[in-house]
Amino acid sequence: MDNKSAGIKQVIATLQDGAFSYESRKRILLFGIIGCVFYIIGFACLIWVVLESGKNSEDMTEVIFTVVGCCIAALFLVAATIYLIVRNEKIRTNILNWMEDAVELRAFAQTVNVENVSILFPRAKLQVTFAFGGKHYKKTSGRKREGKTRTGYQNYWMKFNNKNIRILYSPKYDQVILLQD
């Protein structure tokens, strides 16, 4: 496919990895930093309130637990931001490789193996059916791993049920990329 950088902005998901944000790592990092700044402001206010209420108290365990808890939460926020950046960049690299020989096609999508994990958020696998080079293909979401049968389930797939969608199919890598309509 020509002009990969422009084309990647149309990508919304891959069957292998699920939903994809074309946002660059700089933008994800920016959102992470903004989140950390708001967290630090909230953390500072919380410490101030706890210290003010504990001035007359000899027991500082409440303050210590609050500080330790907030530090652990901040570490999780930083780790989540780093994870999202690394995951997104890995998927972006894969997509750019798959786009080298990708062909744009129309496919019929339907959800299969619907699981009602909760009333509000059912999850399922997505199966796309399309024709290419005189052959009919049926591809299902998830990774091909031995012993891992639970991959490919997302509630994100529910919005594609029984719809005709645009895809890119890479015959070389045997991968399907979903595009915006």
CSV table of N, CA, C and O in Angstrom, one decimal, residues 70-150:
chain,number,residue,atom,x,y,z
A,70,CYS,N,-0.3,6.1,47.9
A,70,CYS,CA,-0.3,7.1,46.7
A,70,CYS,C,1.0,6.8,45.9
A,70,CYS,O,0.9,7.0,44.7
A,71,CYS,N,2.1,6.5,46.5
A,71,CYS,CA,3.3,6.3,45.7
A,71,CYS,C,3.1,5.0,44.9
A,71,CYS,O,3.6,5.0,43.7
A,72,ILE,N,2.5,4.0,45.4
A,72,ILE,CA,2.3,2.7,44.7
A,72,ILE,C,1.4,3.0,43.5
A,72,ILE,O,1.6,2.5,42.4
A,73,ALA,N,0.3,3.8,43.8
A,73,ALA,CA,-0.6,4.1,42.7
A,73,ALA,C,0.1,4.9,41.6
A,73,ALA,O,-0.2,4.7,40.4
A,74,ALA,N,1.0,5.8,41.9
A,74,ALA,CA,1.7,6.6,41.0
A,74,ALA,C,2.6,5.7,40.1
A,74,ALA,O,2.8,5.9,38.9
A,75,LEU,N,3.3,4.7,40.8
A,75,LEU,CA,4.1,3.8,40.0
A,75,LEU,C,3.3,3.0,39.0
A,75,LEU,O,3.7,2.7,37.9
A,76,PHE,N,2.1,2.6,39.4
A,76,PHE,CA,1.2,1.9,38.5
A,76,PHE,C,0.8,2.8,37.3
A,76,PHE,O,0.7,2.3,36.2
A,77,LEU,N,0.6,4.0,37.5
A,77,LEU,CA,0.2,5.0,36.5
A,77,LEU,C,1.4,5.1,35.5
A,77,LEU,O,1.2,5.1,34.3
A,78,VAL,N,2.6,5.2,36.0
A,78,VAL,CA,3.8,5.3,35.1
A,78,VAL,C,4.0,4.0,34.4
A,78,VAL,O,4.3,4.0,33.2
A,79,ALA,N,3.9,2.9,35.1
A,79,ALA,CA,4.0,1.6,34.4
A,79,ALA,C,3.0,1.4,33.3
A,79,ALA,O,3.3,0.9,32.2
A,80,ALA,N,1.8,1.8,33.6
A,80,ALA,CA,0.7,1.7,32.6
A,80,ALA,C,1.0,2.5,31.3
A,80,ALA,O,0.8,2.1,30.2
A,81,THR,N,1.5,3.7,31.5
A,81,THR,CA,1.8,4.6,30.4
A,81,THR,C,3.0,4.0,29.6
A,81,THR,O,2.9,3.9,28.3
A,82,ILE,N,4.0,3.5,30.2
A,82,ILE,CA,5.1,2.8,29.5
A,82,ILE,C,4.6,1.6,28.8
A,82,ILE,O,5.0,1.4,27.6
A,83,TYR,N,3.8,0.8,29.4
A,83,TYR,CA,3.2,-0.4,28.7
A,83,TYR,C,2.5,0.0,27.5
A,83,TYR,O,2.6,-0.6,26.4
A,84,LEU,N,1.6,1.0,27.6
A,84,LEU,CA,0.8,1.4,26.4
A,84,LEU,C,1.7,1.9,25.3
A,84,LEU,O,1.5,1.6,24.1
A,85,ILE,N,2.8,2.6,25.6
A,85,ILE,CA,3.7,3.1,24.6
A,85,ILE,C,4.4,2.0,23.9
A,85,ILE,O,4.4,1.9,22.7
A,86,VAL,N,4.9,1.0,24.7
A,86,VAL,CA,5.6,-0.1,24.1
A,86,VAL,C,4.7,-1.0,23.3
A,86,VAL,O,5.0,-1.4,22.1
A,87,ARG,N,3.5,-1.3,23.8
A,87,ARG,CA,2.5,-2.1,23.1
A,87,ARG,C,2.1,-1.4,21.7
A,87,ARG,O,2.1,-2.1,20.7
A,88,ASN,N,1.8,-0.1,21.8
A,88,ASN,CA,1.4,0.6,20.6
A,88,ASN,C,2.5,0.6,19.6
A,88,ASN,O,2.2,0.5,18.4
A,89,GLU,N,3.7,0.8,20.0
A,89,GLU,CA,4.8,0.9,19.0
A,89,GLU,C,5.1,-0.5,18.4
A,89,GLU,O,5.4,-0.6,17.2
A,90,LYS,N,4.9,-1.6,19.2
A,90,LYS,CA,5.1,-2.9,18.6
A,90,LYS,C,4.0,-3.2,17.6
A,90,LYS,O,4.3,-3.7,16.5
A,91,ILE,N,2.8,-2.8,17.9
A,91,ILE,CA,1.7,-3.0,16.9
A,91,ILE,C,1.9,-2.2,15.7
A,91,ILE,O,1.7,-2.6,14.6
A,92,ARG,N,2.3,-0.9,15.9
A,92,ARG,CA,2.6,0.0,14.8
A,92,ARG,C,3.7,-0.6,13.8
A,92,ARG,O,3.5,-0.6,12.6
A,93,THR,N,4.7,-1.2,14.4
A,93,THR,CA,5.8,-1.8,13.6
A,93,THR,C,5.2,-3.0,12.8
A,93,THR,O,5.5,-3.1,11.6
A,94,ASN,N,4.4,-3.8,13.4
A,94,ASN,CA,3.8,-4.9,12.7
A,94,ASN,C,2.9,-4.4,11.6
A,94,ASN,O,3.0,-5.0,10.5
A,95,ILE,N,2.1,-3.4,11.9
A,95,ILE,CA,1.2,-2.9,10.9
A,95,ILE,C,1.9,-2.4,9.7
A,95,ILE,O,1.6,-2.6,8.5
A,96,LEU,N,3.0,-1.6,9.9
A,96,LEU,CA,3.8,-1.1,8.8
A,96,LEU,C,4.4,-2.2,8.0
A,96,LEU,O,4.5,-2.1,6.7
A,97,ASN,N,4.8,-3.3,8.6
A,97,ASN,CA,5.4,-4.4,7.9
A,97,ASN,C,4.3,-5.1,7.0
A,97,ASN,O,4.5,-5.4,5.9
A,98,TRP,N,3.1,-5.3,7.7
A,98,TRP,CA,2.0,-5.9,7.0
A,98,TRP,C,1.5,-5.1,5.8
A,98,TRP,O,1.0,-5.7,4.8
A,99,MET,N,1.6,-3.8,5.9
A,99,MET,CA,1.1,-2.9,4.8
A,99,MET,C,1.9,-3.0,3.6
A,99,MET,O,1.5,-2.5,2.5
A,100,GLU,N,3.1,-3.5,3.6
A,100,GLU,CA,4.0,-3.6,2.5
A,100,GLU,C,3.4,-4.3,1.3
A,100,GLU,O,3.5,-3.9,0.2
A,101,ASP,N,2.7,-5.4,1.6
A,101,ASP,CA,2.0,-6.1,0.5
A,101,ASP,C,0.5,-6.2,0.6
A,101,ASP,O,-0.2,-7.0,-0.1
A,102,ALA,N,0.0,-5.4,1.5
A,102,ALA,CA,-1.5,-5.4,1.8
A,102,ALA,C,-2.3,-5.0,0.6
A,102,ALA,O,-2.0,-4.1,-0.2
A,103,VAL,N,-3.5,-5.7,0.6
A,103,VAL,CA,-4.5,-5.4,-0.5
A,103,VAL,C,-5.8,-5.0,0.2
A,103,VAL,O,-6.2,-5.6,1.2
A,104,GLU,N,-6.4,-3.9,-0.2
A,104,GLU,CA,-7.6,-3.4,0.4
A,104,GLU,C,-8.8,-4.2,-0.2
A,104,GLU,O,-8.9,-4.4,-1.4
A,105,LEU,N,-9.6,-4.8,0.7
A,105,LEU,CA,-10.8,-5.6,0.4
A,105,LEU,C,-12.0,-5.2,1.2
A,105,LEU,O,-11.9,-4.5,2.2
A,106,ARG,N,-13.1,-5.7,0.8
A,106,ARG,CA,-14.3,-5.7,1.6
A,106,ARG,C,-14.5,-7.0,2.3
A,106,ARG,O,-14.2,-8.1,1.6
A,107,ALA,N,-15.0,-7.0,3.5
A,107,ALA,CA,-15.1,-8.3,4.2
A,107,ALA,C,-16.4,-8.2,5.0
A,107,ALA,O,-16.9,-7.1,5.4
A,108,PHE,N,-17.0,-9.4,5.3
A,108,PHE,CA,-18.1,-9.5,6.2
A,108,PHE,C,-17.7,-9.9,7.6
A,108,PHE,O,-16.9,-10.9,7.7
A,109,ALA,N,-18.0,-9.1,8.6
A,109,ALA,CA,-17.6,-9.3,10.0
A,109,ALA,C,-18.8,-9.8,10.8
A,109,ALA,O,-19.9,-9.3,10.7
A,110,GLN,N,-18.5,-10.7,11.7
A,110,GLN,CA,-19.5,-11.2,12.6
A,110,GLN,C,-18.8,-11.6,13.9
A,110,GLN,O,-17.7,-12.1,13.9
A,111,THR,N,-19.5,-11.5,15.0
A,111,THR,CA,-18.9,-11.9,16.3
A,111,THR,C,-19.2,-13.4,16.5
A,111,THR,O,-20.3,-13.9,16.1
A,112,VAL,N,-18.3,-14.1,17.1
A,112,VAL,CA,-18.4,-15.5,17.4
A,112,VAL,C,-18.0,-15.7,18.8
A,112,VAL,O,-17.2,-15.0,19.4
A,113,ASN,N,-18.5,-16.8,19.4
A,113,ASN,CA,-18.1,-17.2,20.8
A,113,ASN,C,-18.4,-16.0,21.7
A,113,ASN,O,-17.5,-15.7,22.5
A,114,VAL,N,-19.6,-15.5,21.7
A,114,VAL,CA,-19.9,-14.4,22.6
A,114,VAL,C,-19.9,-14.9,24.0
A,114,VAL,O,-20.6,-15.9,24.3
A,115,GLU,N,-19.3,-14.1,24.9
A,115,GLU,CA,-19.3,-14.5,26.3
A,115,GLU,C,-19.9,-13.3,27.1
A,115,GLU,O,-19.5,-12.1,26.9
A,116,ASN,N,-20.8,-13.6,27.9
A,116,ASN,CA,-21.4,-12.5,28.8
A,116,ASN,C,-20.7,-12.5,30.1
A,116,ASN,O,-21.2,-13.0,31.1
A,117,VAL,N,-19.6,-11.8,30.1
A,117,VAL,CA,-18.8,-11.6,31.3
A,117,VAL,C,-19.6,-10.8,32.3
A,117,VAL,O,-19.6,-11.1,33.5
A,118,SER,N,-20.2,-9.8,31.8
A,118,SER,CA,-21.1,-9.0,32.7
A,118,SER,C,-22.3,-8.6,31.8
A,118,SER,O,-22.3,-8.7,30.6
A,119,ILE,N,-23.3,-8.1,32.4
A,119,ILE,CA,-24.5,-7.7,31.6
A,119,ILE,C,-24.2,-6.6,30.7
A,119,ILE,O,-24.7,-6.6,29.5
A,120,LEU,N,-23.4,-5.6,31.1
A,120,LEU,CA,-23.1,-4.5,30.2
A,120,LEU,C,-22.0,-4.7,29.2
A,120,LEU,O,-22.0,-4.0,28.2
A,121,PHE,N,-21.1,-5.6,29.5
A,121,PHE,CA,-19.9,-5.7,28.6
A,121,PHE,C,-19.7,-7.2,28.1
A,121,PHE,O,-18.8,-7.9,28.6
A,122,PRO,N,-20.5,-7.6,27.1
A,122,PRO,CA,-20.2,-8.9,26.6
A,122,PRO,C,-19.0,-8.9,25.7
A,122,PRO,O,-18.7,-7.8,25.2
A,123,ARG,N,-18.2,-9.9,25.7
A,123,ARG,CA,-17.0,-9.9,24.8
A,123,ARG,C,-17.1,-11.1,23.8
A,123,ARG,O,-17.8,-12.1,24.1
A,124,ALA,N,-16.4,-11.0,22.7
A,124,ALA,CA,-16.5,-12.0,21.7
A,124,ALA,C,-15.2,-12.0,20.9
A,124,ALA,O,-14.4,-11.1,21.0
A,125,LYS,N,-15.1,-13.0,20.0
A,125,LYS,CA,-14.1,-13.0,19.0
A,125,LYS,C,-14.8,-12.4,17.7
A,125,LYS,O,-16.0,-12.5,17.6
A,126,LEU,N,-14.0,-11.8,16.8
A,126,LEU,CA,-14.5,-11.3,15.6
A,126,LEU,C,-14.0,-12.2,14.5
A,126,LEU,O,-12.8,-12.6,14.4
A,127,GLN,N,-14.9,-12.6,13.6
A,127,GLN,CA,-14.5,-13.4,12.4
A,127,GLN,C,-14.9,-12.6,11.2
A,127,GLN,O,-16.0,-12.1,11.0
A,128,VAL,N,-13.9,-12.5,10.3
A,128,VAL,CA,-14.1,-11.8,9.0
A,128,VAL,C,-14.0,-12.8,7.9
A,128,VAL,O,-13.1,-13.7,7.9
A,129,THR,N,-14.9,-12.7,6.9
A,129,THR,CA,-14.9,-13.5,5.8
A,129,THR,C,-14.7,-12.7,4.5
A,129,THR,O,-15.4,-11.7,4.4
A,130,PHE,N,-13.8,-13.1,3.6
A,130,PHE,CA,-13.5,-12.3,2.4
A,130,PHE,C,-12.9,-13.2,1.4
A,130,PHE,O,-12.5,-14.4,1.6
A,131,ALA,N,-12.9,-12.7,0.2
A,131,ALA,CA,-12.3,-13.4,-1.0
A,131,ALA,C,-11.1,-12.7,-1.5
A,131,ALA,O,-11.1,-11.5,-1.6
A,132,PHE,N,-10.1,-13.4,-1.8
A,132,PHE,CA,-8.9,-12.9,-2.4
A,132,PHE,C,-8.2,-13.9,-3.3
A,132,PHE,O,-8.0,-15.0,-2.9
A,133,GLY,N,-7.9,-13.5,-4.5
A,133,GLY,CA,-7.2,-14.4,-5.4
A,133,GLY,C,-8.0,-15.7,-5.7
A,133,GLY,O,-7.4,-16.7,-5.9
A,134,GLY,N,-9.3,-15.6,-5.8
A,134,GLY,CA,-10.1,-16.7,-6.1
A,134,GLY,C,-10.3,-17.7,-4.9
A,134,GLY,O,-11.0,-18.7,-5.1
A,135,LYS,N,-9.8,-17.3,-3.8
A,135,LYS,CA,-10.0,-18.2,-2.6
A,135,LYS,C,-10.9,-17.4,-1.6
A,135,LYS,O,-10.9,-16.2,-1.5
A,136,HIS,N,-11.6,-18.2,-0.8
A,136,HIS,CA,-12.4,-17.6,0.3
A,136,HIS,C,-11.7,-17.8,1.6
A,136,HIS,O,-11.2,-18.9,1.9
A,137,TYR,N,-11.6,-16.7,2.4
A,137,TYR,CA,-10.8,-16.8,3.7
A,137,TYR,C,-11.8,-16.5,4.8
A,137,TYR,O,-12.7,-15.7,4.7
A,138,LYS,N,-11.5,-17.2,5.9
A,138,LYS,CA,-12.3,-16.9,7.2
A,138,LYS,C,-11.2,-16.8,8.3
A,138,LYS,O,-10.6,-17.8,8.6
A,139,LYS,N,-11.1,-15.6,8.8
A,139,LYS,CA,-10.0,-15.3,9.8
A,139,LYS,C,-10.7,-14.9,11.1
A,139,LYS,O,-11.7,-14.1,11.1
A,140,THR,N,-10.2,-15.3,12.2
A,140,THR,CA,-10.8,-15.0,13.5
A,140,THR,C,-9.8,-14.3,14.4
A,140,THR,O,-8.6,-14.5,14.3
A,141,SER,N,-10.2,-13.4,15.2
A,141,SER,CA,-9.4,-12.5,16.0
A,141,SER,C,-8.6,-13.4,17.0
A,141,SER,O,-9.0,-14.5,17.5
A,142,GLY,N,-7.4,-12.9,17.4
A,142,GLY,CA,-6.6,-13.5,18.4
A,142,GLY,C,-5.3,-14.0,17.8
A,142,GLY,O,-5.1,-13.9,16.6
A,143,ARG,N,-4.4,-14.4,18.7
A,143,ARG,CA,-3.1,-14.9,18.3
A,143,ARG,C,-3.1,-16.4,18.1
A,143,ARG,O,-3.8,-17.0,18.8
A,144,LYS,N,-2.3,-16.9,17.3
A,144,LYS,CA,-2.2,-18.3,17.1
A,144,LYS,C,-1.1,-18.8,18.0
A,144,LYS,O,0.1,-18.8,17.7
A,145,ARG,N,-1.5,-19.3,19.2
A,145,ARG,CA,-0.6,-19.8,20.2
A,145,ARG,C,-1.0,-21.2,20.6
A,145,ARG,O,-2.2,-21.4,20.8
A,146,GLU,N,-0.1,-22.0,20.9
A,146,GLU,CA,-0.4,-23.4,21.4
A,146,GLU,C,-0.9,-23.3,22.8
A,146,GLU,O,-0.2,-22.6,23.6
A,147,GLY,N,-2.0,-23.9,23.1
A,147,GLY,CA,-2.4,-23.9,24.5
A,147,GLY,C,-3.2,-22.7,25.0
A,147,GLY,O,-3.7,-22.6,26.1
A,148,LYS,N,-3.1,-21.6,24.2
A,148,LYS,CA,-3.8,-20.4,24.6
A,148,LYS,C,-5.1,-20.2,23.8
A,148,LYS,O,-5.0,-19.8,22.6
A,149,THR,N,-6.2,-20.6,24.3
A,149,THR,CA,-7.5,-20.5,23.6
A,149,THR,C,-8.3,-19.3,23.9
A,149,THR,O,-9.3,-19.1,23.3
A,150,ARG,N,-7.8,-18.5,24.9
A,150,ARG,CA,-8.6,-17.3,25.3
A,150,ARG,C,-8.2,-16.0,24.6
A,150,ARG,O,-8.7,-15.0,25.0
